[in-house]
Short mmCIF file of C-alpha atoms and ligand atoms in Angstrom, two decimals:
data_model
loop_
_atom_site.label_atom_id
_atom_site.label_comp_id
_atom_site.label_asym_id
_atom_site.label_seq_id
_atom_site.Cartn_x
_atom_site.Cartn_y
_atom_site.Cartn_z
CA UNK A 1 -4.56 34.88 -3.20
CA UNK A 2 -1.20 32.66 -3.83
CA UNK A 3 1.20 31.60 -1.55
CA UNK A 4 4.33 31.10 -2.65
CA UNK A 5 5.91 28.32 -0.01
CA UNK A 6 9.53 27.56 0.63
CA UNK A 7 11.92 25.00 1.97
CA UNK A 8 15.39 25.50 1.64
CA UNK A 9 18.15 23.27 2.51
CA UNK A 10 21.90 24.03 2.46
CA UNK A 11 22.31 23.55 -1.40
CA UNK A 12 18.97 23.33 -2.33
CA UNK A 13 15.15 25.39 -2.38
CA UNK A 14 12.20 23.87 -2.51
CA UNK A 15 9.28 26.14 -3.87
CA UNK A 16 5.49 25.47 -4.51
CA UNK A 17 3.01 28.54 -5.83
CA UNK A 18 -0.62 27.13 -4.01
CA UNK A 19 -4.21 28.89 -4.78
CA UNK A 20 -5.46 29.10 -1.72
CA UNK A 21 -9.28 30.01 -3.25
CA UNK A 22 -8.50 26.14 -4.55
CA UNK A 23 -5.87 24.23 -2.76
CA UNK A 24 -4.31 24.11 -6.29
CA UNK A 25 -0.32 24.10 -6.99
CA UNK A 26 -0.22 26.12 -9.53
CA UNK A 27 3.42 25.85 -9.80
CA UNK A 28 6.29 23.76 -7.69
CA UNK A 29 9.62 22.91 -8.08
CA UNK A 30 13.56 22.26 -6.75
CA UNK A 31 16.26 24.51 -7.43
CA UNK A 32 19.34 22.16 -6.58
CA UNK A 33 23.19 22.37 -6.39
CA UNK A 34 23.66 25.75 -5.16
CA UNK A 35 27.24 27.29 -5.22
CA UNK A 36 28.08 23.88 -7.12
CA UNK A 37 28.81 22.77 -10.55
CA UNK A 38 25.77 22.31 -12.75
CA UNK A 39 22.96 24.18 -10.66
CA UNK A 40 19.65 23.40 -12.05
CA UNK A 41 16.16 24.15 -11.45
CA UNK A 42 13.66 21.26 -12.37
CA UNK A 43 10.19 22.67 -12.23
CA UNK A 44 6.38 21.46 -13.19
CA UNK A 45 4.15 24.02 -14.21
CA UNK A 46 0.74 23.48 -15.19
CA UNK A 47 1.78 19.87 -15.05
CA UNK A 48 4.33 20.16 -17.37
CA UNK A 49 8.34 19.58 -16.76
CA UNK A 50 10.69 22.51 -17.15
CA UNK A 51 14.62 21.87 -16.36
CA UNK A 52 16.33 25.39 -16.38
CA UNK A 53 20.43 25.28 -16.24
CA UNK A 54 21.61 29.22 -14.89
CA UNK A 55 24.72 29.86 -12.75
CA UNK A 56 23.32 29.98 -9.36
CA UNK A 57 25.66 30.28 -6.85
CA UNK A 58 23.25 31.90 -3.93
CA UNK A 59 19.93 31.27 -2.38
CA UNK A 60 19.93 34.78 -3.38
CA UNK A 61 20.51 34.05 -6.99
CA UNK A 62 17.96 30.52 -6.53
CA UNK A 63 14.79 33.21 -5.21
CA UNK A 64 15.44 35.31 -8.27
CA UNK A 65 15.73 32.43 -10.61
CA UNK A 66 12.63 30.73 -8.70
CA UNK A 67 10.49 34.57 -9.04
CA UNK A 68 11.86 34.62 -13.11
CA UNK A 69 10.27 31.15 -13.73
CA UNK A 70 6.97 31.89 -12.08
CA UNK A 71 6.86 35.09 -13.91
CA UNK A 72 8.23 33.67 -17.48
CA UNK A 73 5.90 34.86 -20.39
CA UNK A 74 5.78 31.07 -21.56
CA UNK A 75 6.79 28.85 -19.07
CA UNK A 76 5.14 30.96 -16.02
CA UNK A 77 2.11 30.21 -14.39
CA UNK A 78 1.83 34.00 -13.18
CA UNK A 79 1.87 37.44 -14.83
CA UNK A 80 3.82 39.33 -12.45
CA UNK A 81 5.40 39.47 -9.00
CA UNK A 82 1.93 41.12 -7.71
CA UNK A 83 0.23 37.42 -8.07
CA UNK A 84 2.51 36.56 -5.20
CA UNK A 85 0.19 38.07 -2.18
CA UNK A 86 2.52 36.08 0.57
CA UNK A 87 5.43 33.55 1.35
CA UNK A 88 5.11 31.38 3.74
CA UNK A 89 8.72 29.85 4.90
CA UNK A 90 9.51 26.36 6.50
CA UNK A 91 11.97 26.84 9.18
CA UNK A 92 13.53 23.45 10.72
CA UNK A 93 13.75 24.77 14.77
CA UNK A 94 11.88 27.73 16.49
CA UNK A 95 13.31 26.27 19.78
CA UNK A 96 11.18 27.11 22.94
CA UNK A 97 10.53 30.50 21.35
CA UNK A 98 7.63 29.66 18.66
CA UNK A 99 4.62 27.82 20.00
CA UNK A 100 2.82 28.73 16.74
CA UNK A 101 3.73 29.99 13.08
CA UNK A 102 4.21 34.00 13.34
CA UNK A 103 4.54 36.94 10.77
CA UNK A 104 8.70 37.93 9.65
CA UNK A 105 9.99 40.88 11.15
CA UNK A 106 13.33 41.58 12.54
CA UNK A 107 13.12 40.26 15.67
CA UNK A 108 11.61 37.09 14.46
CA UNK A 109 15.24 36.66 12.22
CA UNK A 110 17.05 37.65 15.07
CA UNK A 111 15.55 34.84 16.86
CA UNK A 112 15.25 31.97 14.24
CA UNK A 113 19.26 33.07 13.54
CA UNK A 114 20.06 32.44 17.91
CA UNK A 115 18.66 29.09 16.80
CA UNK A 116 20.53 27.97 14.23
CA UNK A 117 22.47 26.54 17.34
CA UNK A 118 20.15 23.85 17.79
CA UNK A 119 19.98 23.50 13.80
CA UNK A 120 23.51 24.24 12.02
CA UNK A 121 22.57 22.49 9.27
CA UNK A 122 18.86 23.89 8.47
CA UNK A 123 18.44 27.28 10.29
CA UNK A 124 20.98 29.51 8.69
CA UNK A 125 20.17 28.59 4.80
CA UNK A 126 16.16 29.18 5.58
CA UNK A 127 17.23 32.27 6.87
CA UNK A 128 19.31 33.30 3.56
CA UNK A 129 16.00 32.45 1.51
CA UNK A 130 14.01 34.60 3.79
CA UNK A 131 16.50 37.70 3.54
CA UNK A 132 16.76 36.63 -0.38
CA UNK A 133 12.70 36.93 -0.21
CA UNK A 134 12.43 40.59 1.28
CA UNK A 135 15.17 41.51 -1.12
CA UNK A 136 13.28 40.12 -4.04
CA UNK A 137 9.94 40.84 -2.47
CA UNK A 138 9.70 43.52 -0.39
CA UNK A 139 6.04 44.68 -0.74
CA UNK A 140 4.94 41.02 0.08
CA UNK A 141 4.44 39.71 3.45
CA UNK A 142 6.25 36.36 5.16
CA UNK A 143 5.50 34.14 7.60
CA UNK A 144 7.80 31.77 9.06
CA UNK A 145 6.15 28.02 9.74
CA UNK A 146 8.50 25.95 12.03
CA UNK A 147 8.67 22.22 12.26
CA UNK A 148 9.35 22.43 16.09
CA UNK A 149 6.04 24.43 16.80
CA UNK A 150 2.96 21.96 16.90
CA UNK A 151 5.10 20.40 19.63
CA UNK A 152 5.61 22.96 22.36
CA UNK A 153 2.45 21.89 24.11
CA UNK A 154 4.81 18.64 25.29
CA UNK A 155 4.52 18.57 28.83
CA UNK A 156 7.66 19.24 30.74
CA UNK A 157 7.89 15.78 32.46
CA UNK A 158 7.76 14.70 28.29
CA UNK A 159 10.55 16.74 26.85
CA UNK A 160 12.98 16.93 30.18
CA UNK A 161 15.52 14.64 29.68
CA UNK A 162 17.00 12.94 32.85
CA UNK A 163 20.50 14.66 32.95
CA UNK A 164 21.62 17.78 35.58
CA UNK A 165 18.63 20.09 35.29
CA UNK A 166 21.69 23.19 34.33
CA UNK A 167 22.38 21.66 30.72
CA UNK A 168 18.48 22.40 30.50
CA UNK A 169 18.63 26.20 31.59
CA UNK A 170 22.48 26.64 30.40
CA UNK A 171 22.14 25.07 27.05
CA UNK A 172 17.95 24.88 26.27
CA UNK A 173 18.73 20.63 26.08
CA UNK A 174 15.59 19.28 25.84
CA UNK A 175 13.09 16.96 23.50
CA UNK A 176 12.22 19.57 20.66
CA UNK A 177 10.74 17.42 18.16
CA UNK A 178 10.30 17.49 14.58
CA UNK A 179 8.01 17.09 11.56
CA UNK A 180 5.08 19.37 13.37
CA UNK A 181 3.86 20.24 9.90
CA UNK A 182 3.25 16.64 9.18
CA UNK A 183 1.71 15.58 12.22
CA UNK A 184 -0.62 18.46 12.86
CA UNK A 185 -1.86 18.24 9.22
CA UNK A 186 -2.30 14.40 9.48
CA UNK A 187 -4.48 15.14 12.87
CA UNK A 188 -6.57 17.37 10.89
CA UNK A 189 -7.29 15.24 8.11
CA UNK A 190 -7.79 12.16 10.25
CA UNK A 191 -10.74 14.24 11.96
CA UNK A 192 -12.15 15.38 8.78
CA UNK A 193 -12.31 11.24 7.91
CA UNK A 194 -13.57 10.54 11.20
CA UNK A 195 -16.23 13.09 10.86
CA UNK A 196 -15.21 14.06 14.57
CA UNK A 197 -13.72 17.19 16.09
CA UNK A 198 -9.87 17.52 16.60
CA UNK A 199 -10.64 18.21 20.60
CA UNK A 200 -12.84 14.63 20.83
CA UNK A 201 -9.98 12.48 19.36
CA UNK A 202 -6.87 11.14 20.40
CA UNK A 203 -4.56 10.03 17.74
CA UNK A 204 -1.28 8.69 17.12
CA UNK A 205 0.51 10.01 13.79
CA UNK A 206 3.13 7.95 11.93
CA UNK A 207 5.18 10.17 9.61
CA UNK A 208 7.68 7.17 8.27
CA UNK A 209 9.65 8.63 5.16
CA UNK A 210 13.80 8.81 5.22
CA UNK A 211 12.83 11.04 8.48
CA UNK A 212 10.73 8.78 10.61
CA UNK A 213 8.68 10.42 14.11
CA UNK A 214 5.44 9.43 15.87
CA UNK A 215 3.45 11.74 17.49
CA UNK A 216 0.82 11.04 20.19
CA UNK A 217 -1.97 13.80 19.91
CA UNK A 218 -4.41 14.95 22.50
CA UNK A 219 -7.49 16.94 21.33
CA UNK A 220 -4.95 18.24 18.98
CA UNK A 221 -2.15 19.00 21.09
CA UNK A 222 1.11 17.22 20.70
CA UNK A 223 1.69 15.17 24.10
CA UNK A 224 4.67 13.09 23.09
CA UNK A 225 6.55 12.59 20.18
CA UNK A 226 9.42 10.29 19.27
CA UNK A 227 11.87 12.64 17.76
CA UNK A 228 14.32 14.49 20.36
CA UNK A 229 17.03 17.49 20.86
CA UNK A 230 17.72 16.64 17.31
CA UNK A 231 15.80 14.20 14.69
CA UNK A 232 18.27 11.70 15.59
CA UNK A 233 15.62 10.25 18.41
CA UNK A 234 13.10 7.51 18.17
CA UNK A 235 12.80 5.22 15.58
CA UNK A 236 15.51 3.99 13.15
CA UNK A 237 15.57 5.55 10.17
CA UNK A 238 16.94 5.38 6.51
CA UNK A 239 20.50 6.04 7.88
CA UNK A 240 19.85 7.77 10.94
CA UNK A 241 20.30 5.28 14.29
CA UNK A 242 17.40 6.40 16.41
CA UNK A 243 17.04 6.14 20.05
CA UNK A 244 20.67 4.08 21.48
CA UNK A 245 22.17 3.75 24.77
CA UNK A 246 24.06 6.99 24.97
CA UNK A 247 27.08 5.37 26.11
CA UNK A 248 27.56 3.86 22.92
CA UNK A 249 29.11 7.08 21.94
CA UNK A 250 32.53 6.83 24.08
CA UNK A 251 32.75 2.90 23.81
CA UNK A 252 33.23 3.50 19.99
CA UNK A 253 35.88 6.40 20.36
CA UNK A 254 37.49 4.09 22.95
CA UNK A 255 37.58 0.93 21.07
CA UNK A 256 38.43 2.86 17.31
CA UNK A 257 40.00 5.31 15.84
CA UNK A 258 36.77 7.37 14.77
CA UNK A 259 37.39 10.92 16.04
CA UNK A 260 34.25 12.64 17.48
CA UNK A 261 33.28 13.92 14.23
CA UNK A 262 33.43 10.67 12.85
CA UNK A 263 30.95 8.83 15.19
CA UNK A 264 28.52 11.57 14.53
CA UNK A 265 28.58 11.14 10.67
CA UNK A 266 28.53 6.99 11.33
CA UNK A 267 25.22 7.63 13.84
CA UNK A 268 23.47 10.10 11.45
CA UNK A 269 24.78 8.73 8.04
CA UNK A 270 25.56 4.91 8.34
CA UNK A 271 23.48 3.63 10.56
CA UNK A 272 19.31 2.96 10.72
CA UNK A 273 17.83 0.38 8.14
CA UNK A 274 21.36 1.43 5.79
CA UNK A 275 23.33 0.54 8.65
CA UNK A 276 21.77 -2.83 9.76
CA UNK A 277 21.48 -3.97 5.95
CA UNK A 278 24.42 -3.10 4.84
CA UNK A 279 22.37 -2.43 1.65
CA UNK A 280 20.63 0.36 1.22
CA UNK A 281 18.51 3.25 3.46
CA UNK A 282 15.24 2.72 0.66
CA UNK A 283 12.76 -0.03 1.84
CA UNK A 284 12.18 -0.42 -1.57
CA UNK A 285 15.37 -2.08 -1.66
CA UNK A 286 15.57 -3.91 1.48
CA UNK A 287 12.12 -5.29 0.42
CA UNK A 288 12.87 -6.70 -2.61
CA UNK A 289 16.63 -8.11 -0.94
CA UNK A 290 14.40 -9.48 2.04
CA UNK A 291 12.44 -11.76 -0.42
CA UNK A 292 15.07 -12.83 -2.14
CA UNK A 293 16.38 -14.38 0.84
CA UNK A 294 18.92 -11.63 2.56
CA UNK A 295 18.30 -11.85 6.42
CA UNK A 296 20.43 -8.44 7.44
CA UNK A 297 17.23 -6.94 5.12
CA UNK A 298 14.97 -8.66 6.85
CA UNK A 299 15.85 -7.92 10.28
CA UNK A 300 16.42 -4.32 9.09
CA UNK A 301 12.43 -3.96 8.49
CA UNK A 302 12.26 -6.52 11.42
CA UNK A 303 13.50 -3.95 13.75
CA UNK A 304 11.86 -0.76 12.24
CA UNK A 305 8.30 -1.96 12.54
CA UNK A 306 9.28 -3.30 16.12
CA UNK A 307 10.00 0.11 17.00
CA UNK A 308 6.94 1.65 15.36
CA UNK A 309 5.07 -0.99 17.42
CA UNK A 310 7.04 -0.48 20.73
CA UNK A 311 5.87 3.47 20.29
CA UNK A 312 2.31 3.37 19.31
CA UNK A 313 1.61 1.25 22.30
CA UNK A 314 3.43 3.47 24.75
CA UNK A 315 1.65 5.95 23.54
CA UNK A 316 -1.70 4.37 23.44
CA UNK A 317 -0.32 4.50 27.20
CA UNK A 318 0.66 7.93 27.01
CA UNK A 319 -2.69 8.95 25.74
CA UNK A 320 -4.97 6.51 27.79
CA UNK A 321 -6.39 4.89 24.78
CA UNK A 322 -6.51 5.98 21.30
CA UNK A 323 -8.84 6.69 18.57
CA UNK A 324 -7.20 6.55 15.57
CA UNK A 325 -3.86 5.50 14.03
CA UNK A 326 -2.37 7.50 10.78
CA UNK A 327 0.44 5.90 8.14
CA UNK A 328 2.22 8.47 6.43
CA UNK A 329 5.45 9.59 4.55
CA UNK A 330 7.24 7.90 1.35
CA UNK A 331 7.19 4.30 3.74
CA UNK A 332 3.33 4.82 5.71
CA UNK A 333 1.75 5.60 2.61
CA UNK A 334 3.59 3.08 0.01
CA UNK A 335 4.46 0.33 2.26
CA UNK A 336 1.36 -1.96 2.86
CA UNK A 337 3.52 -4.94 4.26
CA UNK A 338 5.38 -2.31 7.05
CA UNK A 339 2.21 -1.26 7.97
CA UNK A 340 0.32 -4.75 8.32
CA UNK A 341 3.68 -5.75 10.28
CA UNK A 342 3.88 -2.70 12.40
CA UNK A 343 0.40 -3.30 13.74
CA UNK A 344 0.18 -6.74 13.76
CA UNK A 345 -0.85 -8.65 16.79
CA UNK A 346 -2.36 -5.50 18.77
CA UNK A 347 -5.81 -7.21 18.51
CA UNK A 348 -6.12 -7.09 21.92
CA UNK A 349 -5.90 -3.07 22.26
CA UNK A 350 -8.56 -3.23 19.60
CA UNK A 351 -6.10 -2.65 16.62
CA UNK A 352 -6.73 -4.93 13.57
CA UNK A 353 -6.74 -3.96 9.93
CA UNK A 354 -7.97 -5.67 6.91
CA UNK A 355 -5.88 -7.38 4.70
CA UNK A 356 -7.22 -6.38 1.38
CA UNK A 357 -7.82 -2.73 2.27
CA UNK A 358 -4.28 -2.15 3.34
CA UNK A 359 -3.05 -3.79 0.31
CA UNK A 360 -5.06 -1.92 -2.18
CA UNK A 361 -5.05 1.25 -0.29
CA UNK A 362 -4.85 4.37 -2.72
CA UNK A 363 -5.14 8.01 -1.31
CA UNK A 364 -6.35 8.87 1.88
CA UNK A 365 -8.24 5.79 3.17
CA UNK A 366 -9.24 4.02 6.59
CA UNK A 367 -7.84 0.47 6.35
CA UNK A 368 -8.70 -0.91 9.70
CA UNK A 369 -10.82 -4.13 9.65
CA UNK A 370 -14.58 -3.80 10.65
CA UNK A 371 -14.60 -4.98 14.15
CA UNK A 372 -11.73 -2.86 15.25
CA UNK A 373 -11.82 -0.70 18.13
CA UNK A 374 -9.32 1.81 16.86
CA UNK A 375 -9.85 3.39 13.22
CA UNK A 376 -6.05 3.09 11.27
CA UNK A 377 -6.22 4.97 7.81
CA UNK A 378 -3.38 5.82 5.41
CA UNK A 379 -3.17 9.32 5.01
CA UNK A 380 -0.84 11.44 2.28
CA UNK A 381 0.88 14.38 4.27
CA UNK A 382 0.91 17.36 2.41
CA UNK A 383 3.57 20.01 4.84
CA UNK A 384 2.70 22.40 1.72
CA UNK A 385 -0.62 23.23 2.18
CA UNK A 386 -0.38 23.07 5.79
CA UNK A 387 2.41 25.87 5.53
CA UNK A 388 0.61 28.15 3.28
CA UNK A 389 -2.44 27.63 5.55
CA UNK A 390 -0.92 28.78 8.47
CA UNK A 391 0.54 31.75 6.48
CA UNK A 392 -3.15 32.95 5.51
CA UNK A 393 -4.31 32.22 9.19
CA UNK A 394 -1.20 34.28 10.41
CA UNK A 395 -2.23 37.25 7.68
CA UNK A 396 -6.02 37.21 8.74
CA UNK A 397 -7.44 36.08 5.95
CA UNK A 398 -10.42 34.93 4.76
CA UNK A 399 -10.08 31.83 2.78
CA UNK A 400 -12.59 28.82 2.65
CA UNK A 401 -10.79 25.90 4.46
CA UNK A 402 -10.42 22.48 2.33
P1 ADP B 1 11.77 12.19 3.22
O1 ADP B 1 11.92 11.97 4.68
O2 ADP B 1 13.09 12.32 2.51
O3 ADP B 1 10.75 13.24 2.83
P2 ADP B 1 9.85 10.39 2.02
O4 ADP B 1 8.71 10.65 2.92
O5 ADP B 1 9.77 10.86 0.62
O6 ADP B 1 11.23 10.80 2.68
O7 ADP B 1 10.08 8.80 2.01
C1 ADP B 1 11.11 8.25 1.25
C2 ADP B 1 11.18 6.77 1.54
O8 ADP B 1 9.90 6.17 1.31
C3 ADP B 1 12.11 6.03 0.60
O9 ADP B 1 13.41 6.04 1.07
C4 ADP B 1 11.55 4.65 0.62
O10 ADP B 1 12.20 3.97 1.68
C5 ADP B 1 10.09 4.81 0.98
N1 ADP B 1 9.20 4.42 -0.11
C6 ADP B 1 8.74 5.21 -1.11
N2 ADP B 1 7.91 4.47 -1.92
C7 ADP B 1 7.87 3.22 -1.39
C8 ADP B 1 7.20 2.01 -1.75
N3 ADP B 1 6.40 1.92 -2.82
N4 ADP B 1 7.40 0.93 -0.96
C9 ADP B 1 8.20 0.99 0.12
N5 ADP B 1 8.85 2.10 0.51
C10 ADP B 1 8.69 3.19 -0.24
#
């Protein structure tokens, strides 16, 4: 039983072919540059590197291309179309409709397409790969997994935001949150390390790639997280600015020319570490220009892991203690130094880790020292496997859990 799972962006799918008898990829790849000059697909199967060149100018065109490779008599890592049992599709916002991920009909378009409002720029191209997928693959079932899900259990008094109750009923304004893929899967995992169940713990996930969100999680609910109306919210990012006053907004229009547009594009674009730097968005980067002496790179990753700090202890607040902390994403799982500076000084809520283990930490490990309260372990999220898992739950069936 394969799933084929995809992710598609405005120019760009994402695909991955997982066993799920085995948890193995048995193919993946990125079909990029759609409707542009040069398409290209650049794909590994069975661990080798493939870079196809074909006109694409559709995602129609990009699921065909994607099914030919999968299916090529050398190159493939399939025989035919019927080793494709399901496809399991990432969709960015489910709004308040989705609690959970849910089988592809019509009325399940109809809804992720009412909101592509809330997601203009991720909605409506996940939608053209799902109508390019029944085209393609009509026989084979989809199911739709949406970022926005794992956090619907948010209380209201935690997703409300504190303007005229109307923009809430009028216009569905309210903290959505992002990244549920990530943090559910990291909750999962940390249990399985813990050796406890999900409904004994409470846990605090760190997904901190180019998109950055914390999530507070209650026997595996999602109580708070830091990501809002849009992924804008919370912590600063690689050029996104995170949570600022809100005022900000008309100061700048009043004070400079930048039209509307134009302080969007600056907030979402110029700003987080890029913007403070004036460098670059990758901590790689700002890393190596902090210790060669630049201080606007220093105070960049400064005020990032003063942020991630700020969070986890309001929620350790939220939560009323806390089991266990997870680092994940390009920076939680790479970035040793963020994470010994995010968590430093919390001894006193029972957070330490060790030096060396943190360091040298390599795959999913527990790096907290041994006389800490609270267990913090570096975890590599996998959104993948946790979307074609959810596809087989959704289809009913029967596959041994990793
Ligand atoms: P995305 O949100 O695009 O999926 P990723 O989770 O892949 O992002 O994270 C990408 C970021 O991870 C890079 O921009 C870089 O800042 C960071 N990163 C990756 N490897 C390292 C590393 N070894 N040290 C520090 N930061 C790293």
């Amino acid at each position: 039983m394969n799933v084929l799972v995809i992710n598609s962006g405005s120019s760009s799918v994402k695909y991955k072919l997982i066993d799920m008898q085995s948890d193995a990829v048995l193919g993946s790849g990125l079909c990029e540059r759609i409707g542009l000059d040069q398409p290209r697909i650049v794909s590994e199967h069975h661990g080798r590197k493939i870079v196809s060149e074909d006109d694409i100018k559709t995602h129609l065109g990009a699921i065909h291309a994607i099914i030919d490779l999968l299916t090529h008599p050398e190159n493939g890592v399939v025989k035919d179309v019927s080793e494709i049992s399901a496809v399991g599709h990432r969709i960015a916002h489910g709004g308040d409709q989705f609690k959970e991920s849910v089988f592809i009909d019509e009325e399940v378009c109809a809804v992720i397409h009412e909101c592509s409002e809330l997601a203009p720029l991720h909605n409506p191209y996940m939608l053209d790969a799902i109508v390019a997928c029944r085209a393609i693959l009509p026989e084979v079932p989809m199911v739709a997994v949406f970022d926005t899900a794992f956090h619907q259990s948010l209380p209201e008094h935690a997703f409300i935001y504190a303007i005229p109750f109307d923009y809430y009923i009028k216009h569905r304004i309210r903290k959505y949150g992002f990244h549920g893929t990530s943090h559910k899967y990291l909750a999962e995992q940390a249990s399985n390390l813990i050796g406890k169940p999900l409904d004994a713990l409470k846990i605090i996930t760190c997904h901190l790639g180019n998109g950055a969100s914390i999530c507070a999680i209650d026997k595996g609910r999602s109580v708070e997280t830091s990501m809002g109306f849009t992924p804008a919210e919370g912590l600063p990012m690689g050029t996104r600015c995170g949570s600022i006053d809100p005022l900000i907004f008309k100061f700048l229009q009043d004070k400079t020319e930048l039209s509307v547009q134009e302080v969007y594009t600056m907030l979402n674009k110029d700003s987080g570490v890029l913007g403070i730097s004036g460098i670059s968005s990758d901590f790689r980067d700002l890393q190596t220009a902090s210790m060669n002496g630049d201080q606007r790179a220093k105070l960049a990753i400064d005020i990032f892991c003063y942020r991630v700090k700020n969070i986890i202890g309001s929620y350790i607040a939220v939560l009323n203690g806390v089991d266990a902390i997870v680092f994940s994403g390009g920076i939680g799982e790479n970035a040793s130094n963020i994470r010994e500076q995010s968590l430093a000084d919390m001894d006193w809520l029972g957070i330490e880790i060790d030096p060396d283990l943190n360091r040298q930490a390599k795959g999913n490990i527990e790096i907290s020292s041994k006389k800490a309260k609270v267990r913090t372990y570096v975890i590599k999220t996998d959104e993948e496997i946790s979307i074609a898992k959810d596809t087989a739950l959704v289809l009913g069936w029967n596959f041994k859990e990793n």
